[in-house]
């Protein structure tokens, strides 16, 4: 399951940044075919390779392991966009969302 999560996240982040498999593989130092295996959850990369992938995607390695399988695609994209804004903005938006949810629960 972890390989599948990693693969989906690699593909999502790569595609959201407009990076081709070929370019991504070149940046990370392996073949596009190997990247395809990773994105399909068919390979288990080393920690060093995960860090190279994260660097190639200009993201942090732990983000490649976040579980988002039950979240709709649009919401996942929003979460990534908010996260990329940085901690200050993420905290503000989280506060706004919590306040909104609280008002809806009290209706």
Short mmCIF file of N, CA and C in Angstrom, two decimals:
data_model
loop_
_atom_site.label_atom_id
_atom_site.label_comp_id
_atom_site.label_asym_id
_atom_site.label_seq_id
_atom_site.Cartn_x
_atom_site.Cartn_y
_atom_site.Cartn_z
N UNK A 1 0.82 -1.20 0.00
CA UNK A 1 0.00 0.00 0.00
C UNK A 1 0.86 1.27 0.00
N UNK A 2 1.96 1.25 0.75
CA UNK A 2 2.82 2.42 0.82
C UNK A 2 3.42 2.75 -0.55
N UNK A 3 3.78 1.71 -1.31
CA UNK A 3 4.32 1.94 -2.66
C UNK A 3 3.28 2.62 -3.54
N UNK A 4 2.01 2.22 -3.40
CA UNK A 4 0.94 2.82 -4.20
C UNK A 4 0.73 4.29 -3.84
N UNK A 5 0.76 4.59 -2.55
CA UNK A 5 0.60 5.98 -2.09
C UNK A 5 1.75 6.82 -2.62
N UNK A 6 2.97 6.31 -2.47
CA UNK A 6 4.14 7.02 -2.96
C UNK A 6 4.03 7.27 -4.46
N UNK A 7 3.67 6.25 -5.21
CA UNK A 7 3.55 6.38 -6.66
C UNK A 7 2.52 7.40 -7.08
N UNK A 8 1.34 7.36 -6.45
CA UNK A 8 0.29 8.32 -6.78
C UNK A 8 0.73 9.75 -6.48
N UNK A 9 1.41 9.92 -5.35
CA UNK A 9 1.85 11.26 -4.98
C UNK A 9 2.96 11.77 -5.89
N UNK A 10 3.87 10.90 -6.28
CA UNK A 10 4.91 11.31 -7.23
C UNK A 10 4.26 11.79 -8.52
N UNK A 11 3.34 10.98 -9.05
CA UNK A 11 2.67 11.34 -10.30
C UNK A 11 1.89 12.64 -10.15
N UNK A 12 1.14 12.77 -9.05
CA UNK A 12 0.32 13.97 -8.85
C UNK A 12 1.20 15.22 -8.82
N UNK A 13 2.25 15.19 -8.00
CA UNK A 13 3.11 16.37 -7.87
C UNK A 13 3.82 16.66 -9.18
N UNK A 14 4.32 15.62 -9.83
CA UNK A 14 5.02 15.80 -11.12
C UNK A 14 4.09 16.45 -12.14
N UNK A 15 2.87 15.91 -12.28
CA UNK A 15 1.93 16.44 -13.26
C UNK A 15 1.47 17.85 -12.89
N UNK A 16 1.27 18.11 -11.59
CA UNK A 16 0.83 19.44 -11.18
C UNK A 16 1.89 20.51 -11.45
N UNK A 17 3.14 20.09 -11.54
CA UNK A 17 4.23 21.01 -11.85
C UNK A 17 4.54 21.04 -13.35
N UNK A 18 3.81 20.24 -14.13
CA UNK A 18 4.00 20.23 -15.57
C UNK A 18 5.30 19.59 -16.02
N UNK A 19 5.81 18.64 -15.24
CA UNK A 19 7.08 17.98 -15.55
C UNK A 19 6.80 16.64 -16.21
N UNK A 20 7.46 16.36 -17.32
CA UNK A 20 7.29 15.07 -18.00
C UNK A 20 8.02 13.98 -17.23
N UNK A 21 7.64 12.73 -17.51
CA UNK A 21 8.34 11.60 -16.89
C UNK A 21 9.82 11.62 -17.28
N UNK A 22 10.08 11.93 -18.53
CA UNK A 22 11.46 11.94 -19.01
C UNK A 22 12.30 12.98 -18.26
N UNK A 23 11.77 14.20 -18.14
CA UNK A 23 12.50 15.26 -17.45
C UNK A 23 12.67 14.95 -15.96
N UNK A 24 11.61 14.43 -15.36
CA UNK A 24 11.67 14.07 -13.94
C UNK A 24 12.72 13.00 -13.69
N UNK A 25 12.73 11.98 -14.53
CA UNK A 25 13.71 10.90 -14.38
C UNK A 25 15.13 11.42 -14.54
N UNK A 26 15.33 12.30 -15.50
CA UNK A 26 16.65 12.89 -15.72
C UNK A 26 17.11 13.67 -14.48
N UNK A 27 16.20 14.47 -13.91
CA UNK A 27 16.52 15.25 -12.72
C UNK A 27 16.86 14.36 -11.52
N UNK A 28 16.14 13.25 -11.39
CA UNK A 28 16.33 12.37 -10.23
C UNK A 28 17.44 11.34 -10.44
N UNK A 29 17.87 11.16 -11.68
CA UNK A 29 18.99 10.26 -11.95
C UNK A 29 18.63 8.81 -12.21
N UNK A 30 17.47 8.58 -12.82
CA UNK A 30 17.11 7.22 -13.22
C UNK A 30 16.32 7.28 -14.52
N UNK A 31 15.89 6.13 -15.03
CA UNK A 31 15.22 6.09 -16.33
C UNK A 31 13.73 6.40 -16.22
N UNK A 32 13.14 6.90 -17.32
CA UNK A 32 11.69 7.11 -17.33
C UNK A 32 10.92 5.81 -17.06
N UNK A 33 11.45 4.69 -17.52
CA UNK A 33 10.78 3.40 -17.27
C UNK A 33 10.71 3.11 -15.77
N UNK A 34 11.80 3.39 -15.06
CA UNK A 34 11.81 3.17 -13.61
C UNK A 34 10.81 4.10 -12.92
N UNK A 35 10.73 5.34 -13.39
CA UNK A 35 9.75 6.27 -12.84
C UNK A 35 8.34 5.74 -13.05
N UNK A 36 8.09 5.17 -14.22
CA UNK A 36 6.78 4.56 -14.48
C UNK A 36 6.46 3.46 -13.48
N UNK A 37 7.44 2.62 -13.19
CA UNK A 37 7.25 1.57 -12.17
C UNK A 37 6.92 2.18 -10.82
N UNK A 38 7.65 3.23 -10.45
CA UNK A 38 7.40 3.90 -9.18
C UNK A 38 5.99 4.47 -9.12
N UNK A 39 5.59 5.17 -10.19
CA UNK A 39 4.28 5.81 -10.20
C UNK A 39 3.14 4.80 -10.18
N UNK A 40 3.39 3.60 -10.67
CA UNK A 40 2.37 2.55 -10.63
C UNK A 40 2.45 1.72 -9.34
N UNK A 41 3.37 2.09 -8.46
CA UNK A 41 3.51 1.37 -7.20
C UNK A 41 4.12 0.00 -7.33
N UNK A 42 4.95 -0.18 -8.35
CA UNK A 42 5.55 -1.49 -8.62
C UNK A 42 6.99 -1.62 -8.14
N UNK A 43 7.56 -0.54 -7.65
CA UNK A 43 8.93 -0.56 -7.14
C UNK A 43 8.97 0.09 -5.77
N UNK A 44 9.94 -0.33 -4.98
CA UNK A 44 10.11 0.19 -3.63
C UNK A 44 11.45 0.92 -3.56
N UNK A 45 11.46 2.25 -3.71
CA UNK A 45 12.73 2.98 -3.76
C UNK A 45 13.40 3.09 -2.39
N UNK A 46 14.70 3.28 -2.42
CA UNK A 46 15.46 3.50 -1.18
C UNK A 46 15.15 4.89 -0.64
N UNK A 47 15.53 5.12 0.60
CA UNK A 47 15.34 6.44 1.21
C UNK A 47 16.12 7.49 0.43
N UNK A 48 17.33 7.15 0.01
CA UNK A 48 18.13 8.09 -0.78
C UNK A 48 17.42 8.46 -2.08
N UNK A 49 16.83 7.48 -2.72
CA UNK A 49 16.13 7.74 -3.97
C UNK A 49 14.88 8.59 -3.73
N UNK A 50 14.18 8.35 -2.65
CA UNK A 50 13.01 9.17 -2.31
C UNK A 50 13.44 10.63 -2.14
N UNK A 51 14.58 10.85 -1.51
CA UNK A 51 15.07 12.21 -1.33
C UNK A 51 15.45 12.85 -2.66
N UNK A 52 16.02 12.07 -3.57
CA UNK A 52 16.34 12.59 -4.91
C UNK A 52 15.07 12.95 -5.67
N UNK A 53 14.05 12.10 -5.54
CA UNK A 53 12.76 12.37 -6.19
C UNK A 53 12.16 13.66 -5.64
N UNK A 54 12.16 13.80 -4.32
CA UNK A 54 11.62 15.00 -3.69
C UNK A 54 12.37 16.25 -4.16
N UNK A 55 13.68 16.16 -4.24
CA UNK A 55 14.48 17.29 -4.71
C UNK A 55 14.14 17.63 -6.16
N UNK A 56 13.98 16.61 -6.98
CA UNK A 56 13.64 16.83 -8.40
C UNK A 56 12.27 17.48 -8.53
N UNK A 57 11.37 17.17 -7.59
CA UNK A 57 10.02 17.74 -7.62
C UNK A 57 9.93 19.05 -6.83
N UNK A 58 11.05 19.47 -6.24
CA UNK A 58 11.10 20.67 -5.41
C UNK A 58 10.04 20.61 -4.30
N UNK A 59 10.04 19.48 -3.59
CA UNK A 59 9.12 19.30 -2.47
C UNK A 59 9.87 18.58 -1.36
N UNK A 60 9.21 18.40 -0.23
CA UNK A 60 9.82 17.69 0.89
C UNK A 60 9.45 16.21 0.80
N UNK A 61 10.39 15.35 1.17
CA UNK A 61 10.23 13.91 1.01
C UNK A 61 8.99 13.37 1.72
N UNK A 62 8.68 13.87 2.90
CA UNK A 62 7.53 13.32 3.63
C UNK A 62 6.22 13.55 2.90
N UNK A 63 6.14 14.59 2.09
CA UNK A 63 4.90 14.86 1.35
C UNK A 63 4.59 13.75 0.35
N UNK A 64 5.61 13.00 -0.04
CA UNK A 64 5.40 11.91 -0.98
C UNK A 64 4.69 10.73 -0.35
N UNK A 65 4.58 10.72 0.98
CA UNK A 65 3.95 9.60 1.68
C UNK A 65 2.60 9.94 2.30
N UNK A 66 2.10 11.13 2.05
CA UNK A 66 0.82 11.51 2.64
C UNK A 66 -0.31 10.71 2.01
N UNK A 67 -1.23 10.26 2.84
CA UNK A 67 -2.35 9.45 2.36
C UNK A 67 -3.51 10.36 2.00
N UNK A 68 -3.93 10.27 0.75
CA UNK A 68 -5.02 11.10 0.27
C UNK A 68 -6.01 10.29 -0.57
N UNK A 69 -6.05 9.02 -0.37
CA UNK A 69 -6.79 8.14 -1.27
C UNK A 69 -8.29 8.37 -1.30
N UNK A 70 -8.89 8.80 -0.19
CA UNK A 70 -10.34 8.98 -0.16
C UNK A 70 -10.77 10.42 -0.40
N UNK A 71 -9.83 11.29 -0.64
CA UNK A 71 -10.14 12.70 -0.83
C UNK A 71 -10.34 12.96 -2.32
N UNK A 72 -11.43 13.66 -2.69
CA UNK A 72 -11.65 13.98 -4.11
C UNK A 72 -10.46 14.75 -4.70
N UNK A 73 -10.22 14.56 -5.97
CA UNK A 73 -9.09 15.17 -6.66
C UNK A 73 -9.05 16.69 -6.49
N UNK A 74 -10.19 17.34 -6.65
CA UNK A 74 -10.23 18.80 -6.53
C UNK A 74 -9.79 19.26 -5.13
N UNK A 75 -10.26 18.55 -4.11
CA UNK A 75 -9.87 18.89 -2.75
C UNK A 75 -8.39 18.63 -2.52
N UNK A 76 -7.89 17.55 -3.07
CA UNK A 76 -6.46 17.24 -2.96
C UNK A 76 -5.63 18.35 -3.58
N UNK A 77 -6.05 18.84 -4.74
CA UNK A 77 -5.33 19.92 -5.41
C UNK A 77 -5.34 21.19 -4.55
N UNK A 78 -6.49 21.48 -3.93
CA UNK A 78 -6.58 22.65 -3.06
C UNK A 78 -5.66 22.50 -1.84
N UNK A 79 -5.65 21.31 -1.26
CA UNK A 79 -4.79 21.06 -0.10
C UNK A 79 -3.32 21.29 -0.47
N UNK A 80 -2.90 20.76 -1.61
CA UNK A 80 -1.51 20.95 -2.05
C UNK A 80 -1.23 22.43 -2.29
N UNK A 81 -2.16 23.14 -2.90
CA UNK A 81 -1.97 24.56 -3.18
C UNK A 81 -1.83 25.36 -1.89
N UNK A 82 -2.70 25.05 -0.92
CA UNK A 82 -2.63 25.74 0.37
C UNK A 82 -1.32 25.43 1.06
N UNK A 83 -0.95 24.17 1.06
CA UNK A 83 0.30 23.74 1.71
C UNK A 83 1.50 24.47 1.11
N UNK A 84 1.49 24.63 -0.19
CA UNK A 84 2.61 25.29 -0.87
C UNK A 84 2.72 26.78 -0.53
N UNK A 85 1.64 27.36 0.02
CA UNK A 85 1.68 28.78 0.40
C UNK A 85 2.56 29.02 1.63
N UNK A 86 2.77 27.99 2.41
CA UNK A 86 3.61 28.12 3.60
C UNK A 86 2.81 28.07 4.89
N UNK A 87 3.51 27.92 6.02
CA UNK A 87 2.86 27.69 7.31
C UNK A 87 1.92 28.81 7.76
N UNK A 88 2.31 30.05 7.53
CA UNK A 88 1.47 31.17 7.98
C UNK A 88 0.11 31.14 7.28
N UNK A 89 0.13 30.95 5.98
CA UNK A 89 -1.12 30.92 5.21
C UNK A 89 -1.92 29.65 5.52
N UNK A 90 -1.21 28.54 5.69
CA UNK A 90 -1.88 27.28 6.01
C UNK A 90 -2.62 27.40 7.34
N UNK A 91 -1.98 28.01 8.32
CA UNK A 91 -2.61 28.20 9.63
C UNK A 91 -3.86 29.08 9.51
N UNK A 92 -3.76 30.16 8.75
CA UNK A 92 -4.90 31.06 8.57
C UNK A 92 -6.07 30.34 7.90
N UNK A 93 -5.79 29.65 6.82
CA UNK A 93 -6.85 28.96 6.08
C UNK A 93 -7.46 27.85 6.94
N UNK A 94 -6.64 27.16 7.72
CA UNK A 94 -7.15 26.13 8.62
C UNK A 94 -8.10 26.73 9.64
N UNK A 95 -7.76 27.89 10.18
CA UNK A 95 -8.62 28.59 11.14
C UNK A 95 -9.96 28.95 10.50
N UNK A 96 -9.92 29.46 9.29
CA UNK A 96 -11.14 29.83 8.59
C UNK A 96 -12.02 28.60 8.35
N UNK A 97 -11.42 27.52 7.91
CA UNK A 97 -12.18 26.29 7.63
C UNK A 97 -12.79 25.74 8.92
N UNK A 98 -12.03 25.73 10.00
CA UNK A 98 -12.55 25.24 11.28
C UNK A 98 -13.74 26.08 11.74
N UNK A 99 -13.64 27.40 11.58
CA UNK A 99 -14.74 28.28 11.97
C UNK A 99 -15.97 28.00 11.12
N UNK A 100 -15.78 27.80 9.84
CA UNK A 100 -16.90 27.50 8.94
C UNK A 100 -17.57 26.18 9.33
N UNK A 101 -16.77 25.16 9.57
CA UNK A 101 -17.31 23.85 9.96
C UNK A 101 -18.08 23.97 11.27
N UNK A 102 -17.55 24.73 12.20
CA UNK A 102 -18.22 24.91 13.50
C UNK A 102 -19.58 25.57 13.33
N UNK A 103 -19.67 26.58 12.45
CA UNK A 103 -20.96 27.24 12.24
C UNK A 103 -21.96 26.30 11.58
N UNK A 104 -21.50 25.44 10.71
CA UNK A 104 -22.40 24.48 10.03
C UNK A 104 -22.89 23.41 11.00
N UNK A 105 -22.05 23.02 11.95
CA UNK A 105 -22.46 22.01 12.94
C UNK A 105 -23.50 22.57 13.91
N UNK A 106 -23.47 23.89 14.09
CA UNK A 106 -24.40 24.53 15.03
C UNK A 106 -25.73 24.91 14.39
N UNK A 107 -25.89 24.66 13.11
CA UNK A 107 -27.14 25.03 12.41
C UNK A 107 -28.25 24.04 12.69
#
